C-alpha positions as MATLAB code, in Angstrom:
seq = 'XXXXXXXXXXXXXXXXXXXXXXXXXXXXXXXXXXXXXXXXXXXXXXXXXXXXXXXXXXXXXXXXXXXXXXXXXXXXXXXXXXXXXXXXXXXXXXXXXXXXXXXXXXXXXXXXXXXXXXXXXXXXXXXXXXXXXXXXXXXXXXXXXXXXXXXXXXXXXXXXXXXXXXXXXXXXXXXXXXX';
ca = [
       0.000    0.000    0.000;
       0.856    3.323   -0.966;
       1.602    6.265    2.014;
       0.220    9.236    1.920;
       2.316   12.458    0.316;
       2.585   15.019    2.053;
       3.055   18.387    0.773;
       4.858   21.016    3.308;
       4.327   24.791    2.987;
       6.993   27.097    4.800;
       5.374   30.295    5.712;
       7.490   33.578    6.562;
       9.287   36.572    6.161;
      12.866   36.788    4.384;
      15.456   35.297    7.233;
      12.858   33.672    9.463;
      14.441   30.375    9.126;
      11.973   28.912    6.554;
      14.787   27.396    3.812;
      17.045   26.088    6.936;
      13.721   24.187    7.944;
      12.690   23.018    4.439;
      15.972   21.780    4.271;
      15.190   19.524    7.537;
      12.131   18.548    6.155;
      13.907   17.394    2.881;
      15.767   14.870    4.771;
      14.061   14.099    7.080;
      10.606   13.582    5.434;
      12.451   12.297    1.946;
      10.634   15.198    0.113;
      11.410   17.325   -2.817;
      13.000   21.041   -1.495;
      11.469   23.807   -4.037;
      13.087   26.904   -2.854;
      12.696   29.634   -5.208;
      15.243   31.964   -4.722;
      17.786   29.196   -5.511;
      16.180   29.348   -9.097;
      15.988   33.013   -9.322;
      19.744   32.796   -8.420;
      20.373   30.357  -10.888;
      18.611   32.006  -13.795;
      18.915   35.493  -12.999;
      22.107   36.004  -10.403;
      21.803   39.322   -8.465;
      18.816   40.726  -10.047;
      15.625   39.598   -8.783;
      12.896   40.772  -11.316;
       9.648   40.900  -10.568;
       7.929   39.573  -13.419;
       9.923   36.375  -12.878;
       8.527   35.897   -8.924;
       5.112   34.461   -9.911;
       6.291   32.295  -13.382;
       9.098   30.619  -11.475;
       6.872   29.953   -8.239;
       4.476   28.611  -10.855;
       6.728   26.534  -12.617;
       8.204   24.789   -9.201;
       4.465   24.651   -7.795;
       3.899   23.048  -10.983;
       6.744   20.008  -10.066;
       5.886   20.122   -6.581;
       1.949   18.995   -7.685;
       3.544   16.625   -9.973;
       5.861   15.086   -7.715;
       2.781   14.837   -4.994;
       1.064   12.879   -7.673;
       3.669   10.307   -7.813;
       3.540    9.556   -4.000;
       6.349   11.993   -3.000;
       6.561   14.705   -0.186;
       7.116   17.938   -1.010;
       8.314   20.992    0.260;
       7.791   24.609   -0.712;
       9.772   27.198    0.006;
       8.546   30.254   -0.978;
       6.877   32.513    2.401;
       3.412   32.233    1.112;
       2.825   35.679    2.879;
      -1.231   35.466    1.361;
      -3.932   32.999    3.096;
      -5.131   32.745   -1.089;
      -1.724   31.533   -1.914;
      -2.209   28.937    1.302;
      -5.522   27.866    0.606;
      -4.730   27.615   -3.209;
      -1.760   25.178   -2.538;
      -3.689   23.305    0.278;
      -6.951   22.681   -2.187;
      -4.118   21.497   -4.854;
      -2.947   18.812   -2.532;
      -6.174   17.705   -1.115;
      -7.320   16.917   -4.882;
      -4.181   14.846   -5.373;
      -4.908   13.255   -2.088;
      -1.809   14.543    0.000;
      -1.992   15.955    3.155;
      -0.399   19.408    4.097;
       1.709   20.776    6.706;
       2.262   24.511    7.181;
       5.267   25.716    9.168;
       4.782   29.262   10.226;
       7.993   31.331   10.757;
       7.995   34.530   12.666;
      11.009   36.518   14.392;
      11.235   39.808   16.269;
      12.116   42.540   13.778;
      15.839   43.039   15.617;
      16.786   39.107   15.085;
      15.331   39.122   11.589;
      17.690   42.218   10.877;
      20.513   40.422   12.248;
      20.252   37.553   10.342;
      19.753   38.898    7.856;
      23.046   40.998    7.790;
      24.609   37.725    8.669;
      23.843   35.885    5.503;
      25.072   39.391    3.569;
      27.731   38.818    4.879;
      28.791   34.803    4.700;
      26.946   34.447    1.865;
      25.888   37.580   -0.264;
      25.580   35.214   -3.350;
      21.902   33.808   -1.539;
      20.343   36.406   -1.310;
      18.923   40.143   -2.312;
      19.588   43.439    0.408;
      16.541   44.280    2.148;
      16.313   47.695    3.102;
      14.371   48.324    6.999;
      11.665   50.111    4.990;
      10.699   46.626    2.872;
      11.288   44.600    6.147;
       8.739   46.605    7.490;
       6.306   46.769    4.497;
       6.518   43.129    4.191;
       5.669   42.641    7.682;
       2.887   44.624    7.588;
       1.327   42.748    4.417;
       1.607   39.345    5.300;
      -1.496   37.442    6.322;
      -0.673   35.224    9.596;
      -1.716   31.895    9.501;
      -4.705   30.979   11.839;
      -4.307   28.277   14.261;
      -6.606   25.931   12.473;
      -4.580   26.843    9.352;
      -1.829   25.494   10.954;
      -3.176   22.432   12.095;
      -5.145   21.136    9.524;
      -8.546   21.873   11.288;
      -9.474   24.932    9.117;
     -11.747   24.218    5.588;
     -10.180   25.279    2.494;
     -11.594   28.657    1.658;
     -13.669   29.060   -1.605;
     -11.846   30.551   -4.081;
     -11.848   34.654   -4.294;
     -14.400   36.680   -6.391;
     -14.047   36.108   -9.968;
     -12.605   32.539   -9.980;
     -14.739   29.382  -10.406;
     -11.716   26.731   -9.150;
      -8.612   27.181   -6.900;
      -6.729   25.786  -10.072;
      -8.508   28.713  -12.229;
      -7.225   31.240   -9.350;
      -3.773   29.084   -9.056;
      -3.183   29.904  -12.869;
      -4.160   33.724  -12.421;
      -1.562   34.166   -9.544;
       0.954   32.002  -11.191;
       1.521   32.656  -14.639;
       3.077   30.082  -17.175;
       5.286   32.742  -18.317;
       6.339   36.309  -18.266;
       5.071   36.814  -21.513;
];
């Protein structure tokens, strides 16, 4: 008998710890690590365009639900700062079968600063500056998981206004190119 996939959704600010925990969870669950800013390094080195965001978050999504389909776990590691992007990716899996864990990330605005710094400086080649302005605008925008988001207990909203399906809304946010 087959298990169960499970698909695992890190949630969080920049420098909240979410890739150092998908990495955990890739070996220690066995599951596929999709961590997009690896990819936007890869294809696009120190710029970080925003056209690119949603296509390449697509495009891994895209894997992930693949991979999820063939009775793998999968992690994504993207900050899903929206409750629509959350309830999106947790309809996709529940129509493949899989069951979902979300890991919610959150750090005081000092420590995120300092770690932040920190990987500028050991390892400028992951990642983008962040000015205190955008650390602060992202924090403000992000949409804090619910306790019965993150345990499982929650139902899946209905998609928003406008969309019939959470695929139909999936394709809308993530485009299948920049084009």
């Amino acid at each position: 008998m087959m298990r169960q996939p499970t698909l695992f959704l890190t949630v969080g600010l920049p420098c909240t710890g979410k890739t150092t925990a998908a990495r955990r969870i890739e070996v220690e669950q066995r599951a596929l690590r999709l961590t997009k800013d690896e990819w936007v390094k890869a294809l696009y080195g120190q710029e970080n365009p925003p056209s690119a965001q949603g296509v390449i978050e697509g495009l891994l999504i895209q894997i992930g639900l693949r991979a999820l389909d063939l009775g793998n776990n999968v992690v994504i590691d993207f900050g899903l700062w929206s409750r629509d992007e959350r309830s999106a990716l947790r309809q996709a899996a529940a129509d493949l079968g899989a069951a979902v864990e979300l890991r919610y990330f959150a750090l005081a605005p000092a420590e995120q600063r300092r770690r932040l710094d920190q990987r500028q400086a050991e390892a400028p080649h992951t990642t983008w500056p962040m000015s205190d302005e955008e650390l602060a605008e992202w924090a403000a925008s992000i949409e804090i998981p619910t306790p019965g988001e993150l345990d499982g207990s929650e139902p899946i909203d209905d998609p928003p206004v406008g969309f019939a399906t959470w695929a139909e809304w999936r394709t809308h946010r993530w485009p299948p190119s920049v084009f």
